[in-house]
Amino acid sequence: MSSNSPNHVLIVGSVAFDTVQTPAGRVERALGGAAVYSSVAASFFCPVRMVGVVGDDFPAEHMDFLRSRKIDTRGIQVIPGGKTFHWAGSYEGDMNQANTHATELNVFESFSPELPEDYKTSEFVFLANIDPTLQLHVLDQVAKPKLTACDTMNLWISIKKDALLEVLKRVDVVFINDAEARQLTGEVNLTRAAASIHKLGPKYVVLKKGEHGAMMYCTDRMCFAAAPYPLDAVADPTGAGDSFAGGFMGYLASTGEVSDANIRKAVVYGSTMASYNVQDFSLNRFKKLTIQDIDARYEEFKRIVFFEGI
Amino acid sequence: MSSNSPNHVLIVGSVAFDTVQTPAGRVERALGGAAVYSSVAASFFCPVRMVGVVGDDFPAEHMDFLRSRKIDTRGIQVIPGGKTFHWAGSYEGDMNQANTHATELNVFESFSPELPEDYKTSEFVFLANIDPTLQLHVLDQVAKPKLTACDTMNLWISIKKDALLEVLKRVDVVFINDAEARQLTGEVNLTRAAASIHKLGPKYVVLKKGEHGAMMYCTDRMCFAAAPYPLDAVADPTGAGDSFAGGFMGYLASTGEVSDANIRKAVVYGSTMASYNVQDFSLNRFKKLTIQDIDARYEEFKRIVFFEGI
């Protein structure tokens, strides 16, 4: 991988240890974090440049795994004597909502994402869920990207709304779940909520609805609906949204083409990656995943929604 | 309309006065009932034979409206001195759940659906949501229908489960919402819930998910997902499921072809009718609806889910 080759995806976000309990089981301090899920998902499609922070408790085997996925990890700061971010949570019932038990920010508390010089010309930029002031700091460092996208969460909508609105003015795509879209806009109706967010800046508003699939608002209308993949078992929904974003950005970067038509396919690749990710804990499903698996499920998505040729 | 022409839909269910409050407004004792919504929806596609019961307080204008839709109303019993079934309820927030304020069964309490002789050879039979013992009584009267379908509700799953299971053994299609599917099977995962219901008898399990669209389980797998239509306003969700079933059955009856491929289209016509119905209170949207409107929205559904040719 040459760092000068075109169409890398630059991904900035959290690297974490996750302790997760679901009806299907439990993992303790497993590899996680938004930047990890999205980078690994994107890596199936294109080279990835990753920016994050860990403590020196972060195992070499995790770093080796990221590198084995051809992820450029030079942007991951390792803080001597620091402890890696740790999230503990659980899911119940339909697993659409995470219950947070502990959030130990650790090295993340004073994190400021600084891009290695050659990262700054990345053409595809994904700002995973972090403090929007840090997302802005990343946007200030990149030069003329072809496509920028962000994720966010309820916390930032509550306590950093102004910075988040500034991010939304500056990105092309926002990934947001239905509850966050309602919280951000005050609109219960999801079509209206998406339209309101579209007016805040992003050309493409991708509404993630968990077990109900995804919808995209663009060019002044709700233009695309992606079906959920009918899984008969979900092990762990952690990282589903990040895997979605990674698949979406990775596919687009791999083609280099940003068009309404291609972005629809990106939503389906995103859905594909999310649907695989939730089938096991941590990054375990991705560790076994092949391009053939991805293509097969993408083809399944076609058959699932087909009823008559267009 | 000749009552001997092929491919009528026979519909049995409630005829009601509905008092409904939603964030968009309120109606008092407006025309409603599962058989009414589904019959009117079906009537856009094929002739309908309707079975139900009303009191002599049921206005002539409502009966005239049904007949203007070419619905055969000879199966509607009019009970002298009786009062028509009255439901009062409200919806809040995302309107996915009705809050029932009053259920006055009135003439419905002692209703036994008796089919006029020429109804008994109907080839397409829809048992709208009524006591499953009455649904069985209807099934006992029909001779070799080409396709039978039923709807149900949480109440019957709670208090008449055995009769409902008997109905499920005998119908080809069940329409059920996600909460009911979970209640009936004890499965939280909707794919598993649908698979469990499939094992109870119906060849096609149609899961209605309100604002999230619909999914269909058939031939041992979740085979089809229909997108939700992206409405930016919902006036009143009452009758959405019945309109869905009516559109589904009416379309199938109009073609006479029961195949997996055609049933996918039927799901989309069902979605189309449901999406129109919720745009106004009572039957008001259907009163203005044209075949051209239906075809236009059906075409929109194609564009909404399209990402790559199959």
Coordinates of C-alpha atoms in Angstrom, one line a residue:
Chain A
M1 CA 0.0 0.0 0.0
S2 CA 1.5 3.3 -1.0
S3 CA 0.3 6.2 1.1
N4 CA 0.1 8.3 -2.1
S5 CA -2.3 6.0 -3.9
P6 CA -5.7 7.5 -4.5
N7 CA -8.9 6.9 -2.6
H8 CA -7.8 6.1 0.9
V9 CA -10.4 6.5 3.6
L10 CA -9.3 8.5 6.5
I11 CA -11.1 7.5 9.7
V12 CA -11.0 9.3 13.0
G13 CA -12.6 8.1 16.2
S14 CA -12.4 5.9 19.3
V15 CA -10.3 2.9 19.9
A16 CA -11.6 1.0 22.8
F17 CA -11.9 -2.0 25.1
D18 CA -15.5 -3.0 25.2
T19 CA -17.1 -5.1 28.0
V20 CA -20.4 -6.1 26.6
Q21 CA -23.3 -8.3 27.9
T22 CA -26.1 -9.4 25.5
P23 CA -28.6 -12.2 25.7
A24 CA -26.1 -14.2 23.5
G25 CA -23.2 -13.9 25.9
R26 CA -20.5 -11.6 27.3
V27 CA -17.0 -10.3 26.4
E28 CA -14.6 -8.5 28.7
R29 CA -12.3 -5.8 27.5
A30 CA -12.6 -7.0 23.9
L31 CA -11.3 -4.9 20.9
G32 CA -13.8 -2.2 20.0
G33 CA -14.3 1.5 19.3
A34 CA -16.0 3.4 16.5
A35 CA -12.7 3.9 14.5
V36 CA -11.8 0.2 14.8
Y37 CA -15.2 -1.1 13.6
S38 CA -15.4 1.4 10.8
S39 CA -11.8 1.0 9.7
V40 CA -11.9 -2.7 9.6
A41 CA -15.2 -2.6 7.7
A42 CA -13.8 -0.1 5.2
S43 CA -10.6 -2.1 4.8
F44 CA -12.4 -4.8 2.8
F45 CA -12.9 -2.2 0.1
C46 CA -9.9 0.2 0.1
P47 CA -6.8 1.2 2.1
V48 CA -7.6 3.0 5.4
R49 CA -5.7 5.6 7.4
M50 CA -6.7 5.5 11.0
V51 CA -6.5 8.2 13.6
G52 CA -7.2 7.5 17.3
V53 CA -5.5 7.1 20.7
V54 CA -4.7 4.2 23.0
G55 CA -2.7 3.6 26.1
D56 CA 0.3 1.4 26.3
D57 CA -2.0 -1.3 27.7
F58 CA -3.3 -1.7 24.1
P59 CA -2.1 -5.2 23.1
A60 CA 0.2 -5.7 20.2
E61 CA -2.0 -8.4 18.8
H62 CA -4.8 -5.8 18.3
M63 CA -2.4 -3.4 16.5
D64 CA -1.2 -6.4 14.4
F65 CA -4.7 -7.3 13.5
L66 CA -5.4 -3.7 12.2
R67 CA -2.2 -3.8 10.2
S68 CA -3.1 -7.2 8.8
R69 CA -6.2 -5.5 7.4
K70 CA -3.8 -3.1 5.6
I71 CA -4.9 -0.3 7.9
D72 CA -2.4 2.5 8.2
T73 CA -2.0 2.9 12.0
R74 CA 0.6 5.6 12.1
G75 CA -2.3 8.0 13.1
I76 CA -2.9 6.0 16.3
Q77 CA -1.3 7.8 19.2
V78 CA 0.1 5.6 21.9
I79 CA 0.2 7.4 25.2
P80 CA 3.0 6.1 27.5
G81 CA 1.6 5.1 30.9
G82 CA -1.9 5.8 29.6
K83 CA -4.9 3.5 29.7
T84 CA -7.1 2.8 26.7
F85 CA -10.7 4.0 26.6
H86 CA -13.0 1.4 28.2
W87 CA -16.8 1.1 27.6
A88 CA -19.0 -1.3 29.4
G89 CA -22.6 -1.8 28.4
S90 CA -25.4 -4.3 27.8
Y91 CA -28.3 -4.9 25.5
E92 CA -31.6 -6.6 26.2
G93 CA -34.7 -7.7 24.3
D94 CA -34.7 -6.4 20.8
M95 CA -31.2 -5.0 21.5
N96 CA -32.0 -1.7 19.8
Q97 CA -30.8 0.3 22.7
A98 CA -27.5 0.1 24.6
N99 CA -27.4 0.4 28.4
T100 CA -24.1 2.0 29.4
H101 CA -22.7 0.7 32.7
A102 CA -19.3 2.5 32.6
T103 CA -17.4 4.9 30.4
E104 CA -13.8 5.3 31.3
L105 CA -12.4 7.9 28.9
N106 CA -8.8 7.5 30.1
V107 CA -6.4 8.6 27.3
F108 CA -9.4 9.7 25.3
E109 CA -10.0 12.6 27.8
S110 CA -7.2 14.7 26.4
F111 CA -7.2 13.4 22.9
S112 CA -6.6 15.8 20.0
P113 CA -6.5 14.2 16.6
E114 CA -3.4 15.2 14.7
L115 CA -3.1 14.0 11.2
P116 CA 0.2 12.7 9.8
E117 CA 1.1 15.0 6.9
D118 CA 0.3 12.5 4.2
Y119 CA -3.1 11.8 5.7
K120 CA -4.2 15.3 5.0
T121 CA -4.8 14.7 1.3
S122 CA -7.2 11.8 1.9
E123 CA -10.1 12.1 -0.5
F124 CA -12.7 10.2 1.7
V125 CA -13.0 11.3 5.3
F126 CA -15.1 9.7 8.0
L127 CA -15.5 11.4 11.3
A128 CA -16.7 8.6 13.6
N129 CA -18.5 9.4 16.8
I130 CA -16.3 11.7 18.9
D131 CA -16.7 15.2 20.4
P132 CA -17.8 17.4 17.5
T133 CA -15.1 19.9 18.4
L134 CA -12.5 17.2 17.6
Q135 CA -14.4 16.5 14.4
L136 CA -14.0 20.1 13.4
H137 CA -10.3 20.0 14.3
V138 CA -9.9 17.1 11.8
L139 CA -11.9 19.0 9.1
D140 CA -9.5 21.9 9.6
Q141 CA -6.6 19.7 8.7
V142 CA -7.8 18.0 5.6
A143 CA -7.3 19.5 2.1
K144 CA -10.2 19.3 -0.3
P145 CA -11.6 15.9 0.4
K146 CA -13.9 14.4 -2.3
L147 CA -16.4 13.3 0.4
T148 CA -16.7 13.9 4.1
A149 CA -19.0 12.1 6.5
C150 CA -19.7 12.1 10.2
D151 CA -21.5 10.1 12.9
T152 CA -22.6 11.4 16.3
M153 CA -24.5 10.4 19.4
N154 CA -27.1 11.6 21.8
L155 CA -24.5 13.0 24.2
W156 CA -23.2 15.5 21.7
I157 CA -26.6 16.5 20.7
S158 CA -27.3 17.3 24.3
I159 CA -24.1 19.0 25.4
K160 CA -22.2 20.1 22.2
K161 CA -25.0 21.0 19.8
D162 CA -23.4 24.2 18.5
A163 CA -20.2 22.4 17.5
L164 CA -22.2 19.5 16.0
L165 CA -24.3 22.0 13.9
E166 CA -21.0 23.4 12.7
V167 CA -19.8 19.9 11.7
L168 CA -23.1 19.3 9.9
K169 CA -22.6 22.5 7.8
R170 CA -19.3 21.1 6.7
V171 CA -19.9 17.4 5.9
D172 CA -21.5 15.8 2.8
V173 CA -23.0 12.8 4.6
V174 CA -24.3 12.3 8.1
F175 CA -25.0 8.8 9.6
I176 CA -27.6 9.1 12.4
N177 CA -29.9 6.7 14.1
D178 CA -33.7 7.3 14.3
A179 CA -33.6 8.3 18.0
E180 CA -30.8 10.8 17.5
A181 CA -32.5 12.2 14.4
R182 CA -35.6 12.9 16.5
Q183 CA -33.6 14.3 19.3
L184 CA -31.6 16.6 17.0
T185 CA -34.7 18.0 15.2
G186 CA -37.6 17.7 17.5
E187 CA -39.5 16.0 14.7
V188 CA -41.1 12.6 15.5
N189 CA -41.8 11.8 11.8
L190 CA -38.6 10.4 10.4
T191 CA -39.0 11.8 6.9
R192 CA -39.4 15.3 8.4
A193 CA -36.5 14.7 10.8
A194 CA -34.3 13.7 7.8
A195 CA -35.5 16.7 5.8
S196 CA -34.6 19.0 8.7
I197 CA -31.1 17.6 9.0
H198 CA -30.6 17.9 5.3
K199 CA -31.3 21.6 5.7
L200 CA -28.5 21.8 8.3
G201 CA -26.0 21.0 5.6
P202 CA -25.4 17.4 4.7
K203 CA -26.3 16.5 1.1
Y204 CA -27.0 12.9 2.2
V205 CA -28.7 12.0 5.4
V206 CA -28.5 8.3 6.2
L207 CA -30.9 7.2 8.9
K208 CA -29.9 4.0 10.6
K209 CA -32.8 2.1 12.0
G210 CA -31.1 -1.0 13.4
E211 CA -33.3 -4.1 12.9
H212 CA -35.4 -2.1 10.5
G213 CA -32.7 -1.2 7.9
A214 CA -31.8 2.2 6.7
M215 CA -33.2 5.2 4.8
M216 CA -31.4 7.9 2.9
Y217 CA -32.6 11.5 2.3
C218 CA -31.0 13.3 -0.5
T219 CA -31.7 16.0 -3.2
D220 CA -34.8 17.2 -1.3
R221 CA -36.5 13.9 -0.8
M222 CA -36.3 10.6 0.9
C223 CA -34.8 8.8 -2.0
F224 CA -33.7 5.3 -0.9
A225 CA -34.7 2.6 1.6
A226 CA -32.4 -0.3 2.4
A227 CA -34.0 -3.4 3.7
P228 CA -32.7 -4.9 7.0
Y229 CA -30.9 -8.2 6.5
P230 CA -33.1 -10.9 8.1
L231 CA -30.8 -12.3 10.6
D232 CA -32.3 -15.0 12.8
A233 CA -29.8 -14.3 15.6
V234 CA -27.9 -11.1 16.7
A235 CA -25.0 -11.8 19.0
D236 CA -23.9 -8.2 19.7
P237 CA -25.1 -5.0 18.1
T238 CA -22.0 -3.0 19.3
G239 CA -20.3 -1.4 16.3
A240 CA -23.2 -2.0 13.8
G241 CA -23.5 1.7 12.9
D242 CA -19.7 2.1 12.6
S243 CA -19.5 -1.0 10.4
F244 CA -22.2 0.5 8.3
A245 CA -20.3 3.7 7.9
G246 CA -17.1 1.9 7.2
G247 CA -18.6 -0.3 4.5
F248 CA -20.4 2.8 3.0
M249 CA -17.2 4.9 2.9
G250 CA -14.9 2.0 1.8
Y251 CA -17.1 1.1 -1.1
L252 CA -17.4 4.7 -2.3
A253 CA -13.6 5.2 -2.0
S254 CA -12.9 2.0 -3.9
T255 CA -15.0 3.3 -6.8
G256 CA -14.0 7.0 -6.5
E257 CA -17.5 7.9 -7.8
V258 CA -19.7 10.0 -5.7
S259 CA -23.2 10.0 -7.3
D260 CA -26.7 9.4 -6.1
A261 CA -26.7 6.0 -7.9
N262 CA -23.4 4.9 -6.4
I263 CA -24.3 6.1 -2.9
R264 CA -27.4 3.8 -3.0
K265 CA -25.0 0.9 -3.5
A266 CA -22.8 2.2 -0.7
V267 CA -25.8 2.1 1.7
V268 CA -26.3 -1.6 0.8
Y269 CA -22.6 -2.3 1.3
G270 CA -22.9 -0.5 4.6
S271 CA -25.9 -2.7 5.5
T272 CA -24.0 -5.7 4.5
M273 CA -21.1 -4.9 6.8
A274 CA -23.4 -4.1 9.7
S275 CA -25.3 -7.3 9.3
Y276 CA -22.1 -9.4 9.4
N277 CA -20.7 -7.5 12.3
V278 CA -23.6 -8.1 14.7
Q279 CA -23.4 -11.9 14.1
D280 CA -20.5 -12.1 16.6
F281 CA -19.0 -10.2 19.5
S282 CA -16.2 -7.6 19.0
L283 CA -14.5 -7.8 15.6
N284 CA -14.8 -11.6 15.6
R285 CA -17.0 -11.9 12.5
F286 CA -14.9 -9.6 10.5
K287 CA -11.8 -11.7 11.3
K288 CA -13.3 -14.5 9.3
L289 CA -15.1 -12.5 6.6
T290 CA -14.2 -12.7 2.9
I291 CA -14.9 -10.5 -0.1
Q292 CA -17.0 -13.5 -1.4
D293 CA -19.1 -13.3 1.8
I294 CA -19.7 -9.6 1.2
D295 CA -20.6 -10.0 -2.4
A296 CA -23.0 -12.9 -1.7
R297 CA -24.9 -10.9 0.9
Y298 CA -25.0 -7.8 -1.3
E299 CA -26.6 -10.0 -4.0
E300 CA -29.1 -11.3 -1.4
F301 CA -30.1 -7.7 -0.6
K302 CA -31.1 -7.4 -4.3
R303 CA -33.3 -10.4 -4.1
I304 CA -34.9 -9.4 -0.8
V305 CA -36.3 -6.1 -2.2
F306 CA -37.0 -7.2 -5.7
F307 CA -40.6 -7.2 -6.9
E308 CA -40.6 -5.8 -10.4
G309 CA -38.0 -4.4 -12.7
I310 CA -37.6 -0.7 -12.9
Chain B
M1 CA -70.8 -6.6 -11.3
S2 CA -72.0 -10.2 -11.6
S3 CA -71.7 -12.2 -8.4
N4 CA -70.6 -15.2 -10.5
S5 CA -67.6 -13.5 -12.0
P6 CA -64.3 -15.0 -10.9
N7 CA -61.9 -13.6 -8.3
H8 CA -64.0 -11.7 -5.9
V9 CA -62.5 -11.1 -2.5
L10 CA -64.7 -12.2 0.4
I11 CA -63.9 -10.0 3.5
V12 CA -65.3 -10.7 6.9
G13 CA -64.7 -8.4 9.9
S14 CA -65.8 -5.4 11.8
V15 CA -67.8 -2.4 10.7
A16 CA -67.5 0.4 13.2
F17 CA -67.8 3.9 14.3
D18 CA -64.4 5.2 15.3
T19 CA -63.6 8.1 17.6
V20 CA -60.0 8.8 17.1
Q21 CA -57.6 11.4 18.5
T22 CA -54.1 11.9 17.0
P23 CA -51.6 14.8 17.0
A24 CA -53.1 15.8 13.7
G25 CA -56.7 16.1 14.8
R26 CA -59.8 14.2 15.9
V27 CA -62.9 12.5 14.4
E28 CA -66.1 11.5 16.3
R29 CA -67.9 8.3 15.3
A30 CA -66.4 8.3 11.8
L31 CA -66.8 5.3 9.5
G32 CA -64.3 2.6 10.3
G33 CA -63.8 -1.1 11.1
A34 CA -61.4 -3.7 9.7
A35 CA -63.8 -5.0 7.1
V36 CA -64.6 -1.5 5.9
Y37 CA -60.9 -0.4 5.5
S38 CA -59.9 -3.7 3.8
S39 CA -62.9 -3.9 1.6
V40 CA -62.6 -0.4 0.3
A41 CA -58.8 -0.9 -0.3
A42 CA -59.5 -4.2 -2.1
S43 CA -62.3 -2.6 -4.2
F44 CA -59.7 -0.6 -6.2
F45 CA -58.5 -3.9 -7.6
C46 CA -61.5 -6.3 -7.8
P47 CA -65.1 -6.8 -6.8
V48 CA -65.6 -7.4 -3.0
R49 CA -68.1 -9.3 -1.0
M50 CA -68.4 -8.0 2.5
V51 CA -69.6 -9.7 5.6
G52 CA -70.2 -7.8 8.9
V53 CA -72.9 -6.5 11.2
V54 CA -74.2 -3.0 12.0
G55 CA -77.1 -1.6 14.0
D56 CA -79.9 0.4 12.4
D57 CA -78.0 3.5 13.5
F58 CA -75.6 2.9 10.6
P59 CA -76.1 5.8 8.2
A60 CA -77.4 5.2 4.7
E61 CA -74.6 7.4 3.4
H62 CA -72.0 4.9 4.6
M63 CA -73.8 2.0 3.0
D64 CA -74.1 4.0 -0.2
F65 CA -70.4 4.8 -0.1
L66 CA -69.5 1.1 0.2
R67 CA -71.9 0.3 -2.8
S68 CA -70.4 3.1 -4.8
R69 CA -67.1 1.2 -4.5
K70 CA -68.8 -1.8 -6.0
I71 CA -68.7 -3.6 -2.7
D72 CA -71.4 -6.3 -2.4
T73 CA -73.0 -5.4 1.0
R74 CA -75.6 -8.2 1.1
G75 CA -73.4 -9.9 3.7
I76 CA -73.7 -7.0 6.1
Q77 CA -76.4 -7.9 8.7
V78 CA -78.4 -4.9 9.9
I79 CA -79.8 -5.6 13.4
P80 CA -83.1 -3.8 14.1
G81 CA -82.8 -1.7 17.2
G82 CA -79.1 -2.6 17.5
K83 CA -76.2 -0.2 17.8
T84 CA -73.1 -0.3 15.6
F85 CA -69.8 -1.3 17.2
H86 CA -67.9 1.8 18.5
W87 CA -64.2 2.1 19.1
A88 CA -62.5 5.1 20.7
G89 CA -58.8 5.5 20.8
S90 CA -55.8 7.8 20.5
Y91 CA -52.3 7.8 19.2
E92 CA -49.3 9.8 20.3
G93 CA -45.7 10.4 19.3
D94 CA -44.6 8.0 16.6
M95 CA -48.2 6.7 16.5
N96 CA -47.0 3.1 16.3
Q97 CA -49.3 2.1 19.2
A98 CA -53.1 2.8 19.7
N99 CA -54.4 3.6 23.2
T100 CA -57.9 2.2 23.5
H101 CA -60.3 4.4 25.5
A102 CA -63.5 2.5 24.8
T103 CA -64.7 -0.6 23.0
E104 CA -68.5 -0.8 22.8
L105 CA -69.1 -4.1 21.0
N106 CA -72.9 -3.6 20.7
V107 CA -74.3 -5.7 17.8
F108 CA -70.8 -7.2 17.4
E109 CA -71.2 -9.1 20.7
S110 CA -73.6 -11.7 19.3
F111 CA -72.3 -11.6 15.7
S112 CA -72.1 -14.8 13.8
P113 CA -70.9 -14.4 10.2
E114 CA -73.3 -16.2 7.9
L115 CA -72.4 -16.1 4.2
P116 CA -74.9 -15.5 1.5
E117 CA -75.0 -18.7 -0.7
D118 CA -73.2 -17.2 -3.6
Y119 CA -70.4 -15.8 -1.4
K120 CA -69.3 -19.4 -0.5
T121 CA -67.5 -20.0 -3.7
S122 CA -65.3 -16.9 -3.4
E123 CA -61.8 -17.7 -4.4
F124 CA -60.0 -15.1 -2.3
V125 CA -61.0 -14.9 1.4
F126 CA -59.8 -12.4 4.0
L127 CA -60.6 -12.9 7.6
A128 CA -60.1 -9.5 9.1
N129 CA -59.4 -9.1 12.8
I130 CA -62.3 -10.7 14.7
D131 CA -62.6 -13.5 17.3
P132 CA -60.8 -16.5 15.8
T133 CA -63.8 -18.7 16.5
L134 CA -65.8 -16.6 14.0
Q135 CA -62.9 -16.8 11.6
L136 CA -63.2 -20.6 11.8
H137 CA -66.9 -20.4 11.3
V138 CA -66.3 -18.6 8.0
L139 CA -63.6 -21.0 6.9
D140 CA -66.2 -23.8 7.5
Q141 CA -68.6 -22.1 5.0
V142 CA -66.3 -21.5 2.1
A143 CA -65.7 -24.1 -0.6
K144 CA -62.1 -24.5 -1.9
P145 CA -60.9 -21.0 -2.0
K146 CA -57.7 -20.3 -3.9
L147 CA -56.2 -18.2 -1.1
T148 CA -57.2 -17.6 2.4
A149 CA -55.7 -15.0 4.7
C150 CA -56.3 -13.8 8.2
D151 CA -55.4 -10.9 10.5
T152 CA -55.6 -11.0 14.3
M153 CA -54.7 -8.9 17.4
N154 CA -53.1 -9.1 20.8
L155 CA -56.4 -9.7 22.5
W156 CA -57.0 -13.0 20.7
I157 CA -53.4 -14.1 21.2
S158 CA -54.1 -13.7 25.0
I159 CA -57.6 -15.1 25.4
K160 CA -58.3 -17.3 22.3
K161 CA -55.0 -18.7 21.4
D162 CA -56.2 -22.2 20.7
A163 CA -58.8 -21.0 18.2
L164 CA -56.2 -18.7 16.7
L165 CA -53.8 -21.6 16.2
E166 CA -56.5 -23.5 14.5
V167 CA -57.1 -20.6 12.1
L168 CA -53.4 -20.4 11.4
K169 CA -53.4 -24.1 10.5
R170 CA -56.0 -23.4 7.9
V171 CA -55.0 -20.2 6.2
D172 CA -52.4 -19.5 3.5
V173 CA -51.4 -16.0 4.6
V174 CA -51.3 -14.3 8.0
F175 CA -50.9 -10.6 8.4
I176 CA -49.4 -9.8 11.8
N177 CA -47.6 -6.8 13.3
D178 CA -44.2 -7.1 15.0
A179 CA -45.5 -6.8 18.5
E180 CA -48.2 -9.5 17.9
A181 CA -45.6 -11.8 16.2
R182 CA -43.4 -11.5 19.3
Q183 CA -46.3 -12.1 21.6
L184 CA -47.6 -15.1 19.7
T185 CA -44.2 -16.9 19.5
G186 CA -42.2 -15.6 22.5
E187 CA -39.4 -14.8 20.0
V188 CA -37.9 -11.3 20.2
N189 CA -36.0 -11.7 16.9
L190 CA -38.5 -11.0 14.1
T191 CA -37.0 -13.4 11.6
R192 CA -37.3 -16.2 14.2
A193 CA -40.8 -15.1 15.1
A194 CA -41.9 -15.2 11.5
A195 CA -40.2 -18.6 11.1
S196 CA -42.2 -19.9 14.1
I197 CA -45.5 -18.6 12.7
H198 CA -44.7 -20.2 9.4
K199 CA -44.4 -23.5 11.1
L200 CA -47.9 -23.0 12.6
G201 CA -49.4 -23.3 9.1
P202 CA -49.4 -20.2 6.9
K203 CA -47.3 -20.5 3.8
Y204 CA -46.8 -16.7 3.8
V205 CA -46.2 -14.7 7.0
V206 CA -46.5 -11.0 6.4
L207 CA -45.0 -8.9 9.2
K208 CA -46.4 -5.4 9.3
K209 CA -44.0 -3.0 10.9
G210 CA -45.8 0.3 10.6
E211 CA -43.5 3.2 9.8
H212 CA -40.7 0.6 9.1
G213 CA -42.5 -1.2 6.2
A214 CA -43.2 -4.9 5.9
M215 CA -41.4 -8.2 5.6
M216 CA -42.6 -11.5 4.3
Y217 CA -41.5 -15.0 5.3
C218 CA -42.2 -17.7 2.9
T219 CA -40.8 -21.0 1.6
D220 CA -38.6 -21.4 4.7
R221 CA -36.9 -18.0 4.7
M222 CA -37.5 -14.3 5.0
C223 CA -37.9 -13.7 1.3
F224 CA -39.1 -10.2 0.8
A225 CA -38.8 -6.7 2.5
A226 CA -41.1 -3.9 1.5
A227 CA -39.8 -0.4 2.2
P228 CA -42.0 2.0 4.1
Y229 CA -43.4 4.9 2.0
P230 CA -41.6 8.0 3.3
L231 CA -44.6 10.1 4.4
D232 CA -43.8 13.4 5.9
A233 CA -47.1 13.5 7.8
V234 CA -49.4 10.8 9.2
A235 CA -52.9 12.0 10.1
D236 CA -54.3 8.8 11.5
P237 CA -52.9 5.3 11.5
T238 CA -56.3 3.6 12.1
G239 CA -57.0 1.0 9.4
A240 CA -53.4 0.9 8.0
G241 CA -53.1 -2.8 8.5
D242 CA -56.6 -3.5 7.1
S243 CA -55.9 -1.3 4.1
F244 CA -52.6 -3.2 3.6
A245 CA -54.5 -6.5 3.7
G246 CA -57.2 -5.2 1.4
G247 CA -54.7 -4.0 -1.2
F248 CA -52.8 -7.2 -1.0
M249 CA -55.8 -9.5 -1.4
G250 CA -57.5 -7.2 -4.0
Y251 CA -54.4 -7.2 -6.2
L252 CA -53.9 -10.9 -6.0
A253 CA -57.6 -11.6 -6.8
S254 CA -57.4 -9.2 -9.7
T255 CA -54.6 -11.2 -11.3
G256 CA -55.8 -14.6 -10.1
E257 CA -52.2 -15.7 -9.8
V258 CA -50.9 -16.9 -6.5
S259 CA -47.1 -17.2 -6.9
D260 CA -44.2 -16.0 -4.8
A261 CA -43.4 -13.4 -7.5
N262 CA -46.9 -12.1 -7.6
I263 CA -47.2 -12.1 -3.8
R264 CA -44.2 -9.7 -3.6
K265 CA -46.1 -7.3 -5.8
A266 CA -49.2 -7.8 -3.6
V267 CA -47.1 -6.7 -0.5
V268 CA -46.2 -3.5 -2.3
Y269 CA -49.8 -2.8 -3.4
G270 CA -50.7 -3.4 0.3
S271 CA -48.1 -1.0 1.4
T272 CA -49.4 1.5 -1.2
M273 CA -52.9 1.3 0.1
A274 CA -51.8 1.6 3.8
S275 CA -49.6 4.6 3.0
Y276 CA -52.5 6.4 1.4
N277 CA -55.0 5.5 4.1
V278 CA -52.9 7.0 6.9
Q279 CA -52.8 10.4 5.2
D280 CA -56.3 11.3 6.4
F281 CA -58.8 10.3 9.0
S282 CA -61.4 7.5 8.5
L283 CA -61.8 6.6 4.8
N284 CA -61.3 10.1 3.7
R285 CA -58.2 9.6 1.6
F286 CA -59.7 6.5 -0.1
K287 CA -62.8 8.6 -1.1
K288 CA -60.5 10.8 -3.3
L289 CA -58.1 8.1 -4.4
T290 CA -57.7 7.0 -8.1
I291 CA -56.1 4.0 -9.8
Q292 CA -53.6 6.5 -11.2
D293 CA -52.6 7.5 -7.7
I294 CA -52.1 3.9 -6.8
D295 CA -50.0 3.1 -9.8
A296 CA -47.9 6.2 -9.3
R297 CA -47.0 5.3 -5.7
Y298 CA -46.4 1.7 -6.7
E299 CA -43.8 3.0 -9.2
E300 CA -42.3 5.2 -6.5
F301 CA -41.8 2.1 -4.3
K302 CA -39.7 0.6 -7.2
R303 CA -37.5 3.7 -7.3
I304 CA -37.2 3.9 -3.5
V305 CA -35.6 0.4 -3.2
F306 CA -33.6 0.3 -6.5
F307 CA -29.9 0.2 -6.3
E308 CA -28.8 -2.3 -8.9
G309 CA -30.6 -4.5 -11.4
I310 CA -31.1 -8.1 -10.5

